[in-house]
Amino acid sequence: MKPLLRIAAALAMVSALGGCVAEEVWAPDTFVSAANYRPTGPATLTLMTMVSNRDGRGGHSALMIDGAERVLFDPAGSWYHPMIPERNDVLYGMTPQFLQFYTDYHARETYHIVVQELEVSPETAASLIAAVQAHGAVPPARCSLSISRVLGDTPGFEAITANWFPIRTMEQFGRLDGVRESRIYDTDADDNLELLQAQARAELSRQIAAAVAAGN
C-alpha cells in the first residue's frame, strides 16, 4: 500500500473508532435523589422496541425497570429532557408524564413502539437495576447488544442471547412466559426537535404553576 493510502486508511480507522466512543454523563447525587420515582404495582420489566413503519426493522431498544425505583436504560438513546437526570444511559425520575414524553418522541410517522411488559420478582428487578447502573455508557448502535447482554446474564433470562438487532431481542423477550405486548403509534413528523423543546417548556410551566399554587 502506498504511504498516502496507508495514512488515509489509518485516518479513516481513527475516525470510525472515534464514532464508537460512548458519551459519559453523570448527574449529581442531589439531582438523582430529587427525581426518584417509584411506581405502584409489582416489579416489572418493560422492553420498548422502536420499529420502522416502512420495512419493519428495529431502530432502537430501551429497557425500563420498575422495582424499588424506576429506571430507564436507554443505551445510546437520543431522547433528552433537562429535568430528567442521566447517569451513563440510565435515566431516573421517569414519571408517567415523562414516560409519555419519551414515547411521544419515538412514536412518529416512520416508527411505532412495541411495548413488552413482564412481571418479575423484586429481587430480579433489583439485580437488573444494579446491572444497568454498573454497565457504563453505551456507544452508538449498541442498544440491543447492551440490553440483551444484561438480560442474558440475569437468572431466568438465559434464553436471550447477546445480539446487535432490536427485533431479535424483542422476539426473544416475547417468547418468555407472561409477557404482555402492546403497540404505540403516532403520526408526528420525523423532525422532533420542536417536540423536545415543547416537552421541556410544558414541564417547566407545570412546575412553575405548582410552585405558585404552593406559595413558593
XYZ file of C-alpha atoms in Angstrom:
216
model
C 0.000 0.000 0.000
C 1.313 3.455 -0.899
C 2.196 5.785 2.029
C -0.637 8.212 1.278
C -3.141 5.385 1.087
C -1.885 3.965 4.381
C -2.276 7.365 6.038
C -5.789 7.748 4.615
C -6.748 4.278 5.827
C -5.370 4.997 9.287
C -7.263 8.274 9.497
C -10.458 6.548 8.414
C -9.978 3.894 11.108
C -9.356 6.526 13.785
C -12.460 8.394 12.671
C -14.542 5.209 12.772
C -13.269 4.300 16.219
C -13.926 7.811 17.450
C -17.533 7.439 16.359
C -17.900 4.362 18.586
C -16.892 6.132 21.785
C -19.690 6.340 24.325
C -20.598 9.699 25.805
C -20.320 9.557 29.575
C -22.909 11.538 31.551
C -23.096 11.649 35.349
C -25.863 13.655 37.015
C -25.180 14.941 40.569
C -26.448 12.960 43.565
C -28.890 15.707 44.548
C -30.454 15.733 41.074
C -30.875 11.941 41.036
C -32.275 11.799 44.577
C -34.776 14.584 43.935
C -36.047 12.845 40.793
C -36.529 9.429 42.426
C -39.805 7.858 41.322
C -41.319 4.575 42.466
C -44.464 3.397 40.672
C -47.217 1.440 42.346
C -47.754 -2.190 41.462
C -45.484 -5.206 41.119
C -41.881 -5.212 39.948
C -41.944 -5.099 36.161
C -39.657 -5.070 33.147
C -40.747 -3.172 30.052
C -38.829 -3.667 26.826
C -39.549 -0.957 24.275
C -38.557 -1.545 20.667
C -38.799 1.168 18.027
C -39.851 -0.477 14.758
C -39.793 1.088 11.305
C -43.201 1.520 9.695
C -41.525 1.229 6.302
C -39.612 -2.030 6.465
C -40.218 -3.498 9.940
C -36.607 -3.129 11.033
C -35.692 -2.242 14.594
C -34.379 1.242 15.177
C -33.770 1.289 18.928
C -34.244 -0.672 22.157
C -34.789 0.558 25.709
C -35.441 -1.317 28.948
C -37.496 0.145 31.797
C -37.186 -1.497 35.204
C -39.771 -0.904 37.918
C -38.511 -2.085 41.286
C -37.634 -0.158 44.425
C -37.433 2.737 41.959
C -37.990 3.183 38.246
C -35.014 3.467 35.930
C -34.975 3.559 32.150
C -31.920 2.028 30.499
C -31.819 3.916 27.202
C -28.477 2.842 25.715
C -27.139 5.322 23.151
C -30.581 6.940 23.151
C -31.281 10.359 21.667
C -34.167 11.483 23.902
C -33.267 14.207 26.377
C -35.110 16.306 28.920
C -33.414 18.897 31.140
C -35.417 17.755 34.168
C -34.503 14.076 33.848
C -31.149 13.098 35.402
C -28.978 10.672 33.475
C -26.054 8.538 34.527
C -24.435 6.805 31.567
C -27.638 5.939 29.691
C -29.657 5.238 32.844
C -32.488 7.766 33.236
C -34.164 8.498 36.578
C -37.455 10.154 37.502
C -39.474 8.692 34.636
C -42.929 9.511 35.970
C -45.938 8.681 33.761
C -45.751 12.173 32.274
C -42.076 11.880 31.362
C -42.615 8.354 30.066
C -45.301 9.752 27.788
C -42.840 12.409 26.626
C -40.404 9.610 25.838
C -42.885 7.541 23.847
C -44.244 10.624 22.050
C -40.706 11.371 20.929
C -40.116 7.894 19.497
C -43.538 7.053 18.040
C -43.894 9.085 14.862
C -44.791 8.786 11.203
C -41.846 6.488 10.477
C -41.676 4.421 13.686
C -44.003 2.743 16.156
C -43.140 1.245 19.543
C -43.623 -2.366 20.561
C -44.094 -2.401 24.346
C -43.491 -5.733 26.112
C -44.143 -5.964 29.862
C -43.217 -8.776 32.210
C -43.762 -9.027 35.957
C -40.673 -10.158 37.862
C -39.636 -10.626 41.461
C -38.369 -7.594 43.397
C -35.014 -9.386 43.620
C -34.777 -9.696 39.840
C -35.689 -6.031 39.397
C -33.055 -5.002 41.937
C -30.445 -7.164 40.215
C -31.213 -5.633 36.820
C -31.178 -2.079 38.176
C -27.748 -2.748 39.632
C -26.602 -4.291 36.337
C -27.604 -1.337 34.154
C -26.165 1.120 36.659
C -22.847 -0.712 36.522
C -22.884 -1.153 32.757
C -21.416 2.195 31.774
C -22.154 4.423 28.813
C -23.048 2.639 25.574
C -21.517 3.531 22.190
C -23.813 4.256 19.221
C -25.686 1.362 17.587
C -25.220 -0.982 20.568
C -28.579 -0.558 22.267
C -29.767 -4.109 21.579
C -26.350 -5.584 22.320
C -26.144 -3.967 25.749
C -29.733 -4.834 26.730
C -29.522 -8.432 25.507
C -26.266 -8.929 27.409
C -27.680 -7.511 30.631
C -30.792 -9.671 30.342
C -28.925 -12.797 29.271
C -26.649 -12.553 32.312
C -29.686 -12.477 34.619
C -31.053 -15.769 36.026
C -34.283 -16.659 34.266
C -33.379 -14.813 31.062
C -30.672 -17.108 29.713
C -32.736 -17.669 26.558
C -31.951 -14.111 25.480
C -28.684 -14.224 23.568
C -26.360 -11.273 23.033
C -27.090 -9.699 19.647
C -26.998 -6.398 17.787
C -30.567 -6.455 16.466
C -33.523 -4.870 18.336
C -36.052 -7.087 16.554
C -34.216 -10.250 17.606
C -34.098 -9.117 21.230
C -37.794 -8.219 21.024
C -38.681 -11.661 19.619
C -36.649 -13.487 22.252
C -38.159 -11.407 25.052
C -41.633 -12.005 23.636
C -41.210 -15.767 23.987
C -40.803 -15.526 27.762
C -43.775 -16.733 29.794
C -46.124 -13.987 30.934
C -45.103 -11.209 28.538
C -47.863 -8.707 27.680
C -47.470 -6.856 24.401
C -48.948 -3.624 23.046
C -48.030 -1.071 20.391
C -47.899 2.707 20.275
C -48.492 4.561 17.010
C -48.386 8.277 16.255
C -48.374 10.495 13.186
C -45.936 13.168 14.362
C -43.358 14.306 11.831
C -39.855 12.848 11.920
C -38.277 16.191 12.844
C -38.876 16.055 16.595
C -36.557 18.793 17.860
C -39.593 21.034 18.161
C -41.339 18.314 20.173
C -38.420 18.074 22.612
C -38.490 21.834 23.125
C -42.262 21.794 23.634
C -41.933 18.999 26.208
C -39.341 20.973 28.158
C -41.490 24.118 28.103
C -44.598 22.196 29.182
C -42.888 20.628 32.187
C -41.282 23.914 33.221
C -44.659 25.644 33.052
C -46.232 22.888 35.130
C -43.576 23.202 37.813
C -43.864 26.982 37.908
C -47.654 26.721 38.284
C -47.251 24.160 41.071
C -44.757 26.395 42.881
C -47.106 29.405 42.607
C -50.030 27.339 43.871
C -47.926 26.218 46.833
C -46.999 29.820 47.624
C -43.267 29.340 46.917
